[in-house]
Coordinates of C-alpha atoms and ligand atoms in Angstrom, one line a residue:
M10 CA -18.5 -61.6 -5.2
N11 CA -19.4 -65.2 -6.3
D12 CA -19.8 -64.3 -9.9
V13 CA -17.4 -66.7 -11.6
Q14 CA -17.5 -64.8 -14.8
P15 CA -17.5 -61.2 -13.8
K16 CA -18.8 -58.7 -16.4
A17 CA -16.7 -55.6 -16.5
T18 CA -14.6 -53.2 -18.5
I19 CA -11.0 -52.9 -17.4
V20 CA -9.6 -49.5 -18.1
I21 CA -5.8 -49.6 -18.0
F22 CA -4.1 -46.3 -17.6
G23 CA -0.5 -46.8 -18.8
A24 CA -1.5 -49.4 -21.4
T25 CA 1.7 -48.8 -23.4
G26 CA 4.0 -49.4 -20.4
D27 CA 6.1 -52.2 -19.1
L28 CA 3.7 -53.5 -16.5
A29 CA 0.7 -53.7 -18.9
K30 CA 2.9 -55.5 -21.5
R31 CA 4.6 -58.0 -19.3
K32 CA 2.0 -58.7 -16.7
L33 CA -1.5 -57.3 -17.3
F34 CA -2.2 -58.4 -20.9
P35 CA -0.9 -61.9 -20.4
S36 CA -2.9 -62.3 -17.2
I37 CA -6.1 -61.1 -18.9
Y38 CA -5.5 -63.6 -21.7
K39 CA -5.0 -66.4 -19.2
L40 CA -8.2 -65.6 -17.5
Y41 CA -10.0 -65.7 -20.8
Q42 CA -8.4 -69.0 -21.7
K43 CA -9.5 -70.5 -18.4
G44 CA -13.1 -69.4 -19.1
K45 CA -13.0 -66.9 -16.2
L46 CA -14.1 -63.9 -18.3
A47 CA -17.6 -63.7 -19.6
E48 CA -18.3 -62.6 -23.1
Q49 CA -19.3 -59.4 -21.4
F50 CA -15.8 -58.0 -20.9
A51 CA -13.7 -55.3 -22.5
V52 CA -10.3 -53.8 -22.0
V53 CA -9.7 -50.2 -22.8
G54 CA -6.1 -49.1 -23.0
V55 CA -5.2 -45.5 -22.1
A56 CA -1.9 -43.7 -22.6
R57 CA -0.6 -40.7 -24.6
R58 CA 0.9 -42.6 -27.5
P59 CA -1.2 -42.5 -30.6
H60 CA -2.9 -45.8 -31.5
T61 CA -6.0 -46.9 -33.4
D62 CA -8.0 -49.7 -31.9
E63 CA -6.4 -51.9 -34.7
S64 CA -2.8 -51.0 -34.0
F65 CA -3.4 -51.4 -30.2
R66 CA -4.9 -54.8 -30.8
H67 CA -1.9 -55.7 -32.8
Y68 CA 0.4 -54.5 -30.1
V69 CA -1.5 -56.4 -27.4
K70 CA -1.4 -59.6 -29.5
E71 CA 2.3 -59.3 -29.9
T72 CA 3.0 -58.7 -26.2
I73 CA 0.9 -61.7 -25.2
E74 CA 2.6 -63.9 -27.7
E75 CA 6.0 -62.8 -26.5
A76 CA 5.0 -63.3 -22.8
T77 CA 3.3 -66.6 -23.2
K78 CA 5.5 -68.0 -26.0
Q79 CA 2.3 -69.1 -27.7
E80 CA 0.7 -68.0 -30.9
L81 CA -2.4 -66.1 -30.1
I82 CA -4.9 -67.3 -32.6
D83 CA -8.0 -66.2 -30.7
E84 CA -9.0 -63.1 -32.7
K85 CA -12.3 -63.0 -30.8
F86 CA -10.4 -62.3 -27.6
I87 CA -8.5 -59.5 -29.1
S88 CA -11.6 -57.8 -30.5
H89 CA -12.5 -57.0 -26.9
F90 CA -9.6 -54.5 -26.8
Y91 CA -10.0 -50.7 -27.4
Y92 CA -7.7 -47.7 -27.1
H93 CA -8.0 -44.1 -26.1
S94 CA -5.2 -41.7 -26.4
L95 CA -5.2 -39.3 -23.5
D96 CA -2.9 -37.1 -21.5
A97 CA -3.9 -38.0 -18.0
T98 CA -3.5 -34.4 -16.9
N99 CA -5.9 -33.1 -19.5
T100 CA -9.6 -33.0 -18.2
Q101 CA -11.2 -32.7 -21.6
S102 CA -10.2 -36.1 -23.0
Y103 CA -11.9 -37.9 -20.1
E104 CA -15.2 -36.9 -21.5
Q105 CA -14.3 -38.7 -24.7
L106 CA -13.0 -41.7 -22.8
N107 CA -16.4 -41.9 -21.0
E108 CA -18.2 -41.9 -24.4
L109 CA -16.0 -44.7 -25.5
L110 CA -16.7 -46.7 -22.3
T111 CA -20.4 -46.3 -22.7
R112 CA -20.2 -47.4 -26.4
V113 CA -18.1 -50.5 -25.5
E114 CA -20.5 -51.3 -22.6
E115 CA -23.4 -51.2 -25.0
Q116 CA -21.7 -53.4 -27.5
F117 CA -20.7 -56.1 -25.1
H118 CA -23.7 -55.7 -22.7
I119 CA -21.6 -54.8 -19.8
P120 CA -23.7 -53.5 -16.9
G121 CA -21.6 -50.4 -16.2
N122 CA -19.0 -52.2 -14.1
R123 CA -15.6 -50.5 -14.4
I124 CA -12.1 -51.3 -13.1
F125 CA -9.7 -48.4 -13.4
Y126 CA -6.2 -49.9 -13.3
L127 CA -3.6 -47.2 -12.7
A128 CA -0.4 -48.8 -14.2
M129 CA 1.3 -45.4 -14.1
A130 CA 3.7 -43.4 -12.0
P131 CA 2.1 -42.5 -8.6
E132 CA 2.3 -38.8 -9.2
F133 CA -0.6 -39.2 -11.6
F134 CA -2.9 -41.1 -9.2
G135 CA -4.5 -38.0 -7.6
T136 CA -5.1 -36.2 -10.9
I137 CA -6.6 -39.3 -12.6
T138 CA -8.9 -40.2 -9.8
S139 CA -10.1 -36.7 -9.4
H140 CA -10.8 -36.4 -13.2
L141 CA -12.5 -39.8 -13.2
K142 CA -15.0 -38.5 -10.6
S143 CA -15.4 -35.0 -11.9
E144 CA -16.0 -36.1 -15.5
G145 CA -18.6 -38.6 -14.5
L146 CA -16.7 -41.9 -15.3
T147 CA -17.4 -43.3 -11.8
A148 CA -21.2 -42.6 -12.1
T149 CA -22.4 -45.7 -13.7
N150 CA -25.3 -48.2 -13.1
G151 CA -22.8 -50.8 -12.0
W152 CA -19.8 -50.9 -9.6
T153 CA -16.5 -49.0 -10.1
R154 CA -13.2 -50.1 -8.6
L155 CA -9.7 -48.6 -8.6
V156 CA -6.5 -50.7 -8.7
I157 CA -3.4 -48.9 -7.6
E158 CA 0.1 -50.1 -8.2
K159 CA 3.0 -49.7 -5.8
P160 CA 4.8 -47.6 -4.7
F161 CA 2.0 -46.2 -2.6
G162 CA 3.9 -43.0 -1.6
H163 CA 7.5 -42.5 -0.7
D164 CA 7.1 -42.3 3.0
L165 CA 4.2 -42.1 5.5
Q166 CA 3.6 -38.4 4.8
S167 CA 3.4 -38.7 1.1
A168 CA 1.4 -41.9 1.3
Q169 CA -1.1 -40.1 3.6
R170 CA -1.4 -37.2 1.1
L171 CA -1.9 -39.6 -1.8
N172 CA -4.5 -41.5 0.2
E173 CA -6.4 -38.4 1.0
E174 CA -6.4 -37.3 -2.6
I175 CA -7.7 -40.7 -3.8
R176 CA -10.3 -40.9 -1.1
Q177 CA -11.9 -37.7 -2.4
S178 CA -13.1 -39.8 -5.4
F179 CA -13.1 -43.4 -4.2
S180 CA -14.1 -45.0 -0.9
E181 CA -11.7 -47.5 0.8
E182 CA -14.0 -50.4 -0.3
Q183 CA -13.4 -49.4 -3.9
I184 CA -9.6 -49.2 -3.7
F185 CA -7.6 -52.3 -4.4
R186 CA -3.9 -51.6 -3.6
I187 CA -1.9 -54.3 -5.3
D188 CA 0.9 -56.2 -3.6
H189 CA 1.6 -58.9 -6.1
Y190 CA 3.3 -61.1 -3.5
L191 CA -0.2 -61.6 -2.0
G192 CA -1.2 -63.2 -5.2
K193 CA 1.5 -65.9 -5.1
E194 CA 0.3 -69.4 -4.5
M195 CA 2.6 -70.2 -1.6
V196 CA 2.2 -66.8 0.1
Q197 CA -1.6 -67.5 0.1
N198 CA -0.7 -71.0 1.5
I199 CA 0.9 -69.5 4.7
E200 CA -2.4 -69.1 6.3
V201 CA -3.6 -72.6 5.3
I202 CA -0.4 -74.2 6.6
R203 CA -0.8 -72.4 9.9
F204 CA -4.5 -72.6 10.5
A205 CA -5.5 -75.9 8.9
N206 CA -2.8 -78.0 10.6
A207 CA -3.2 -79.0 14.3
I208 CA 0.5 -79.9 14.4
F209 CA 1.8 -76.3 13.7
E210 CA -0.5 -73.9 15.4
P211 CA 0.3 -75.0 19.0
L212 CA 4.1 -74.6 18.2
W213 CA 3.7 -71.3 16.4
N214 CA 5.0 -69.0 19.2
N215 CA 8.0 -68.0 21.2
R216 CA 8.1 -71.2 23.3
F217 CA 8.9 -73.3 20.3
I218 CA 10.2 -71.1 17.5
A219 CA 13.8 -69.8 17.7
N220 CA 13.7 -67.5 14.7
I221 CA 12.0 -67.0 11.3
Q222 CA 14.0 -66.1 8.2
I223 CA 12.5 -64.7 5.0
T224 CA 14.7 -64.3 2.0
S225 CA 13.7 -62.8 -1.4
S226 CA 16.7 -62.8 -3.6
E227 CA 16.9 -61.7 -7.2
T228 CA 19.6 -62.3 -9.9
L229 CA 18.3 -59.4 -12.0
G230 CA 19.7 -55.9 -11.6
V231 CA 17.6 -52.8 -12.0
E232 CA 17.2 -53.4 -15.7
D233 CA 15.6 -50.3 -17.3
R234 CA 14.0 -49.0 -14.0
G235 CA 17.1 -47.2 -12.8
R236 CA 15.4 -43.8 -12.6
Y237 CA 12.6 -45.1 -10.4
Y238 CA 14.8 -47.5 -8.4
D239 CA 17.6 -45.0 -7.6
H240 CA 15.0 -42.9 -5.7
S241 CA 13.4 -45.9 -4.1
G242 CA 16.0 -48.5 -3.1
A243 CA 15.3 -52.0 -1.8
L244 CA 13.8 -50.8 1.5
R245 CA 10.9 -49.1 -0.2
D246 CA 10.8 -51.3 -3.3
M247 CA 10.6 -54.7 -1.4
V248 CA 10.6 -54.3 2.4
Q249 CA 7.8 -51.8 3.0
N250 CA 5.4 -54.0 1.0
H251 CA 6.2 -57.6 0.1
M252 CA 8.5 -58.5 3.0
L253 CA 6.4 -56.9 5.7
Q254 CA 3.3 -58.5 4.2
M255 CA 4.9 -61.9 4.5
V256 CA 5.9 -61.1 8.1
A257 CA 2.3 -60.1 8.9
L258 CA 0.9 -63.4 7.5
L259 CA 3.4 -65.5 9.4
A260 CA 2.9 -63.7 12.7
M261 CA -0.8 -62.8 12.8
E262 CA -3.3 -64.3 15.2
P263 CA -5.9 -66.6 13.7
P264 CA -8.7 -64.4 12.3
I265 CA -12.2 -65.0 13.7
K266 CA -13.3 -65.8 10.2
L267 CA -11.7 -65.8 6.8
T268 CA -13.3 -62.5 5.8
T269 CA -11.3 -59.7 4.2
D270 CA -11.8 -57.4 7.3
D271 CA -11.0 -60.1 9.8
I272 CA -7.7 -61.0 8.1
R273 CA -6.7 -57.5 7.4
S274 CA -7.3 -56.5 11.0
E275 CA -5.1 -59.3 12.3
K276 CA -2.3 -58.3 9.9
V277 CA -2.4 -54.7 10.8
K278 CA -2.0 -55.6 14.5
V279 CA 1.2 -57.4 13.7
L280 CA 2.5 -54.4 11.7
R281 CA 1.7 -52.1 14.6
A282 CA 3.4 -54.4 17.0
L283 CA 6.7 -54.3 15.1
R284 CA 9.3 -52.8 17.5
P285 CA 9.9 -49.3 16.2
M286 CA 13.4 -48.5 15.1
T287 CA 15.0 -45.5 16.8
H288 CA 17.7 -43.8 14.7
D289 CA 20.2 -45.4 17.0
D290 CA 18.8 -48.9 16.5
V291 CA 19.1 -48.8 12.7
E292 CA 22.7 -49.8 12.6
T293 CA 22.2 -52.7 15.0
Y294 CA 19.1 -54.1 13.4
F295 CA 19.5 -53.3 9.7
V296 CA 22.2 -53.8 7.1
R297 CA 22.2 -52.1 3.7
G298 CA 24.1 -53.2 0.6
Q299 CA 24.8 -52.1 -2.9
Y300 CA 26.1 -54.5 -5.6
G301 CA 29.4 -54.0 -7.4
R302 CA 30.5 -55.8 -10.5
G303 CA 30.5 -59.5 -10.5
I304 CA 29.4 -62.7 -12.2
V305 CA 25.7 -63.7 -12.2
R306 CA 24.8 -67.1 -13.7
G307 CA 28.1 -67.1 -15.6
Q308 CA 27.7 -63.6 -17.0
Q309 CA 29.9 -60.7 -16.1
V310 CA 27.6 -57.8 -15.0
V311 CA 28.2 -54.2 -14.2
G312 CA 28.0 -52.6 -10.7
Y313 CA 24.8 -50.7 -9.7
R314 CA 26.5 -47.3 -10.1
E315 CA 27.2 -48.1 -13.7
E316 CA 23.6 -49.0 -14.5
H317 CA 21.5 -46.9 -16.9
S318 CA 19.9 -43.8 -15.2
V319 CA 21.6 -44.4 -11.9
D320 CA 23.7 -41.7 -10.2
P321 CA 27.4 -42.8 -10.5
N322 CA 27.8 -41.9 -6.8
S323 CA 24.5 -43.4 -5.7
N324 CA 23.9 -44.0 -2.0
T325 CA 20.8 -46.2 -2.8
E326 CA 20.7 -49.7 -1.3
T327 CA 20.1 -52.7 -3.6
F328 CA 20.1 -55.1 -0.6
V329 CA 18.6 -55.0 2.8
A330 CA 18.8 -57.4 5.7
G331 CA 17.0 -56.7 9.0
K332 CA 16.1 -58.2 12.3
L333 CA 12.5 -57.4 13.3
M334 CA 11.0 -57.9 16.7
I335 CA 7.3 -58.2 17.3
D336 CA 6.4 -57.0 20.7
N337 CA 3.4 -59.1 21.6
F338 CA 2.7 -62.1 23.8
R339 CA 3.1 -64.7 21.0
W340 CA 6.4 -63.4 19.5
A341 CA 8.3 -61.7 22.3
G342 CA 12.0 -62.6 22.0
V343 CA 11.7 -64.2 18.5
P344 CA 13.7 -62.5 15.8
F345 CA 12.2 -62.3 12.3
Y346 CA 15.2 -61.9 9.9
I347 CA 14.5 -60.6 6.5
R348 CA 16.8 -60.3 3.5
T349 CA 16.2 -59.1 0.0
G350 CA 18.4 -57.9 -2.8
K351 CA 19.2 -57.6 -6.5
R352 CA 22.0 -59.3 -8.3
M353 CA 22.3 -62.1 -5.8
T354 CA 23.3 -65.7 -6.3
E355 CA 19.9 -67.0 -7.2
K356 CA 16.3 -66.0 -7.7
S357 CA 14.5 -67.4 -4.7
T358 CA 11.9 -66.5 -2.1
K359 CA 11.8 -68.8 0.9
I360 CA 10.7 -68.7 4.5
V361 CA 12.5 -70.8 7.1
V362 CA 10.9 -71.3 10.4
Q363 CA 13.6 -72.6 12.8
F364 CA 12.2 -74.4 15.9
K365 CA 14.0 -74.4 19.2
D366 CA 16.4 -77.2 20.0
V367 CA 15.2 -80.3 22.0
P368 CA 15.9 -79.8 25.7
M369 CA 18.9 -82.1 25.7
N370 CA 20.8 -84.2 23.2
L371 CA 20.3 -87.8 24.2
Y372 CA 22.5 -88.9 21.3
Y373 CA 25.6 -87.0 22.3
R374 CA 27.8 -90.1 22.2
T375 CA 27.1 -90.7 18.6
S376 CA 25.8 -87.4 17.2
E377 CA 27.6 -84.2 18.2
H378 CA 24.5 -82.2 17.7
V379 CA 20.9 -82.9 16.7
H380 CA 19.8 -80.6 13.9
P381 CA 17.1 -78.1 14.6
N382 CA 13.7 -78.8 13.0
L383 CA 12.9 -76.5 10.2
L384 CA 9.8 -75.8 8.3
V385 CA 10.7 -74.3 4.9
I386 CA 8.0 -72.6 2.8
H387 CA 9.2 -72.4 -0.8
I388 CA 7.5 -69.4 -2.4
Q389 CA 9.4 -69.3 -5.7
P390 CA 10.7 -70.5 -8.2
D391 CA 9.9 -73.9 -6.7
E392 CA 6.7 -74.0 -4.7
G393 CA 6.3 -76.3 -1.8
I394 CA 7.0 -77.1 1.9
T395 CA 9.8 -79.1 3.4
L396 CA 9.9 -80.2 7.0
H397 CA 13.3 -81.0 8.3
L398 CA 13.4 -83.7 11.0
N399 CA 15.9 -86.1 12.6
A400 CA 15.8 -89.8 12.2
K401 CA 18.0 -92.8 13.1
K402 CA 20.8 -93.2 10.6
S403 CA 20.1 -96.6 9.2
G404 CA 22.5 -99.3 10.2
E405 CA 24.1 -97.2 12.9
S406 CA 23.4 -97.6 16.5
M407 CA 21.4 -94.6 17.7
K408 CA 23.1 -92.2 15.4
T409 CA 20.9 -89.4 14.2
T410 CA 20.6 -88.1 10.7
P411 CA 18.7 -85.2 9.2
I412 CA 15.8 -86.1 6.9
K413 CA 13.3 -84.1 4.9
L414 CA 9.6 -84.5 4.3
D415 CA 8.9 -82.7 1.0
Y416 CA 5.8 -81.5 -0.6
C417 CA 6.2 -79.9 -4.1
N418 CA 3.3 -77.7 -5.1
N419 CA 4.7 -77.0 -8.5
C420 CA 7.8 -78.9 -9.5
I421 CA 8.3 -77.1 -12.8
D422 CA 10.5 -74.1 -12.1
G423 CA 8.8 -71.0 -13.3
I424 CA 8.5 -67.6 -11.8
N425 CA 4.9 -67.1 -10.9
T426 CA 4.5 -63.4 -11.0
P427 CA 2.1 -63.4 -14.0
E428 CA 0.0 -65.9 -12.2
A429 CA -0.1 -63.7 -9.2
Y430 CA -1.4 -60.8 -11.3
E431 CA -3.9 -63.1 -12.9
K432 CA -5.3 -64.1 -9.5
L433 CA -5.4 -60.6 -8.2
L434 CA -7.1 -59.2 -11.3
Y435 CA -9.7 -61.9 -11.0
D436 CA -10.2 -61.2 -7.2
C437 CA -10.7 -57.5 -8.0
M438 CA -13.3 -58.3 -10.7
R439 CA -15.1 -60.4 -8.2
G440 CA -14.8 -57.7 -5.5
D441 CA -12.6 -59.8 -3.2
A442 CA -10.1 -57.4 -1.5
T443 CA -8.6 -60.0 0.9
N444 CA -5.3 -60.1 -1.0
F445 CA -5.0 -56.4 -1.4
T446 CA -3.6 -54.1 1.2
H447 CA -5.8 -51.9 3.3
W448 CA -4.7 -48.3 4.0
D449 CA -4.0 -49.1 7.7
E450 CA -1.5 -51.8 6.6
V451 CA 0.2 -49.4 4.2
A452 CA 0.4 -46.7 6.9
A453 CA 1.8 -49.1 9.6
S454 CA 4.4 -50.3 7.2
W455 CA 5.6 -46.9 6.3
S456 CA 5.7 -46.0 10.0
F457 CA 8.1 -48.9 10.6
V458 CA 10.3 -48.2 7.5
D459 CA 10.5 -44.4 7.7
P460 CA 13.1 -44.1 10.5
I461 CA 15.4 -46.5 8.6
S462 CA 15.2 -44.7 5.4
E463 CA 15.8 -41.4 7.2
V464 CA 19.0 -42.6 8.8
W465 CA 20.2 -44.1 5.5
A466 CA 19.4 -40.9 3.5
N467 CA 21.4 -38.9 6.0
T468 CA 24.4 -41.0 6.2
K469 CA 26.6 -41.9 3.3
A470 CA 27.3 -45.6 3.0
V471 CA 31.1 -45.3 2.8
D472 CA 31.6 -49.0 2.0
F473 CA 29.3 -49.0 -1.1
P474 CA 29.5 -51.1 -3.2
N475 CA 29.8 -53.7 -0.5
Y476 CA 28.8 -56.9 -2.2
E477 CA 29.8 -58.5 -5.4
A478 CA 27.1 -59.2 -7.9
G479 CA 26.4 -62.9 -7.8
S480 CA 26.9 -63.2 -4.0
M481 CA 24.5 -63.4 -1.1
G482 CA 25.0 -59.8 0.0
P483 CA 27.4 -58.1 2.4
K484 CA 29.2 -59.9 5.2
K485 CA 27.4 -57.8 7.8
A486 CA 24.1 -59.5 6.8
D487 CA 25.7 -62.8 8.1
E488 CA 27.0 -61.1 11.2
L489 CA 23.4 -59.9 12.0
L490 CA 22.4 -63.5 12.7
Q491 CA 25.8 -64.6 14.1
K492 CA 25.5 -62.1 16.9
D493 CA 22.3 -64.1 18.0
G494 CA 23.9 -67.5 17.5
F495 CA 22.1 -68.2 14.3
H496 CA 23.0 -68.3 10.6
W497 CA 21.0 -67.9 7.3
W498 CA 19.9 -71.3 6.2
P499 CA 21.0 -71.9 2.6
L500 CA 18.4 -71.5 -0.1
N501 CA 19.3 -74.5 -2.1
G502 CA 18.0 -77.0 0.5
T503 CA 21.4 -78.4 1.6
M504 CA 20.9 -77.9 5.3
Ligands
NDP21 N1 7.0 -52.7 -14.4 C1 7.0 -53.5 -13.4 O1 7.4 -54.6 -13.3 C2 6.3 -52.9 -12.1 C3 5.7 -51.7 -12.1 N2 5.1 -51.3 -11.0 C4 4.4 -49.9 -11.0 O2 3.5 -49.8 -12.1 C5 3.4 -48.5 -12.5 C6 3.8 -48.5 -14.0 O3 5.0 -49.0 -14.2 P1 5.7 -49.3 -15.7 O4 4.6 -49.9 -16.5 O5 6.9 -50.0 -15.4 O6 6.0 -47.9 -16.2 P2 6.3 -47.4 -17.7 O7 7.2 -46.2 -17.6 O8 6.8 -48.5 -18.5 O9 4.9 -47.0 -18.3 C7 4.3 -45.8 -17.9 C8 3.0 -45.6 -18.7 O10 2.4 -44.4 -18.4 C9 2.0 -43.7 -19.6 N3 2.0 -42.3 -19.4 C10 3.1 -41.5 -18.9 N4 2.7 -40.3 -18.8 C11 1.4 -40.2 -19.1 C12 0.5 -39.1 -19.2 N5 0.8 -37.8 -18.9 N6 -0.8 -39.4 -19.6 C13 -1.1 -40.7 -20.0 N7 -0.3 -41.7 -19.9 C14 1.0 -41.4 -19.5 C15 3.0 -44.2 -20.6 O11 2.5 -44.2 -21.9 P3 2.8 -43.0 -22.9 O12 4.2 -42.6 -22.9 O13 2.3 -43.6 -24.2 O14 1.9 -41.9 -22.5 C16 3.1 -45.7 -20.2 O15 2.1 -46.4 -20.8 C17 4.4 -47.7 -11.7 O16 3.7 -47.2 -10.6 C18 5.4 -48.8 -11.2 O17 6.0 -48.4 -10.0 C19 5.0 -52.0 -9.9 C20 5.5 -53.3 -9.8 C21 6.3 -53.8 -11.0
LIG22 O1 7.6 -55.3 -6.8 C1 8.7 -55.7 -7.2 O2 8.9 -57.0 -7.2 C2 9.9 -57.5 -8.1 C3 10.2 -58.9 -7.6 O3 9.0 -59.7 -7.8 P1 9.0 -61.2 -8.1 O4 7.6 -61.6 -8.2 O5 9.8 -61.4 -9.3 O6 9.8 -61.8 -6.9 C4 11.2 -56.7 -8.1 O7 12.0 -57.1 -9.1 C5 10.8 -55.2 -8.3 O8 12.0 -54.5 -8.2 C6 9.8 -54.8 -7.4 O9 9.4 -53.5 -7.7

């Protein structure tokens, strides 16, 4: 695990697809540029489309140049790429793939370490893993690991089936289920902020925290993923994985040690402590939305139902807001509000921890109210932490004024998804599964989400579309907090 330059072949199934192009190839290149890949590495792309090694290298080079906006001059890097055309459902071609891998390993002196990265639709996962085992691709002198993209199933039952299929060929220790939010710098920072600061941990409970708000808003629509998204929706696409993972990191108990198992086991306890939604609860605790036409960043955009490959009468939600309760000693009574959606006002992921008010306002003669203290964790596009406090308004006798203590982790705006993939790929190569999701977390997340999706699948949302593209979602999402005497804190920092 401490090998700083891991030696391995990365076999990418789905190498001609969108994920490989936009995220995986640029991440591998950045690892190489940073000296994190040894000379003993290779990448073997796999998909049905015909390619020679040469034409594949040309394609990879172009995609990296496009993604990084740099001219890729390093021909040596690109010479580590190979291609094998294969229909994933056809057993025979796996034998040839194995021959290619063995040849490549000999050429670059790679000691049989193989990462099989499945950047393909999940219906192929079972078939591919079973062929990898039956055709001997996992029987090497080194280690073999499997990286799996989301969505991991469509609900608990399908996820269980998928897991059982995969587990026929790979053990839990070999499986790396990607949740790219866990690779984001400031998501990884949540633990450090909590557990390395004496000032926060004593306050991190229901005695001092009034509520926690997590927003992940996007300006993009569904782009060319309408076919996938219309069967998924925001609940499965964002809440079941990224949003619940952030809740788990914010709410978990301090792990005994910073080991993968200790952290995962604390996270899973939180997910299991989420108050289950009965079908009757769904309307009270959750709000769904779908965007109509509107203006996003000055551009007129179409409504969701007009998007490519989307059913014109679609009942699929592109926005979710919810109130989650964690039934344990630490969090009893503290709402965790989550909100995520497409075609919203801005691209932003932020966590706001709102502390309880001071017991009384001593400054009532001069200041009608004292602002609550907030700890804001900026995940993206800006990365940092802001602590909102009150101070004396200068020149005025005992009048309070809100002030901010700001730390900027990365002041240059830039969406850090590729960086997240870069980190996670490197972690996988080094065998560190801490920032990947264990099956128990996946299962607990589906158990929480399933009753909500069942209710939504069985009741038509008569008010869809119920938010304008370019807005912060439907009114009901605001009312969810107003009922509790709270409101969403603005994302732009003007609090
Ligand atoms: N794109 C993204 O931003 C994200 C994607 N994901 C997940 O990653 C996975 C891949 O997504 P994405 O790249 O967008 O999908 P694409 O549809 O763009 O790519 C699919 C890939 O699978 C290959 N493929 C399809 N059928 C076969 C087959 N029978 N045998 C061999 N190869 C086949 C295609 O190549 P060919 O046609 O040449 O065979 C292509 O390379 C999905 O699970 C998705 O949910 C997760 C998060 C974000
Ligand atoms: O997993 C997904 O995440 C992206 C949002 O990721 P971000 O890093 O840009 O915040 C989302 O657009 C996509 O629908 C979803 O599948």
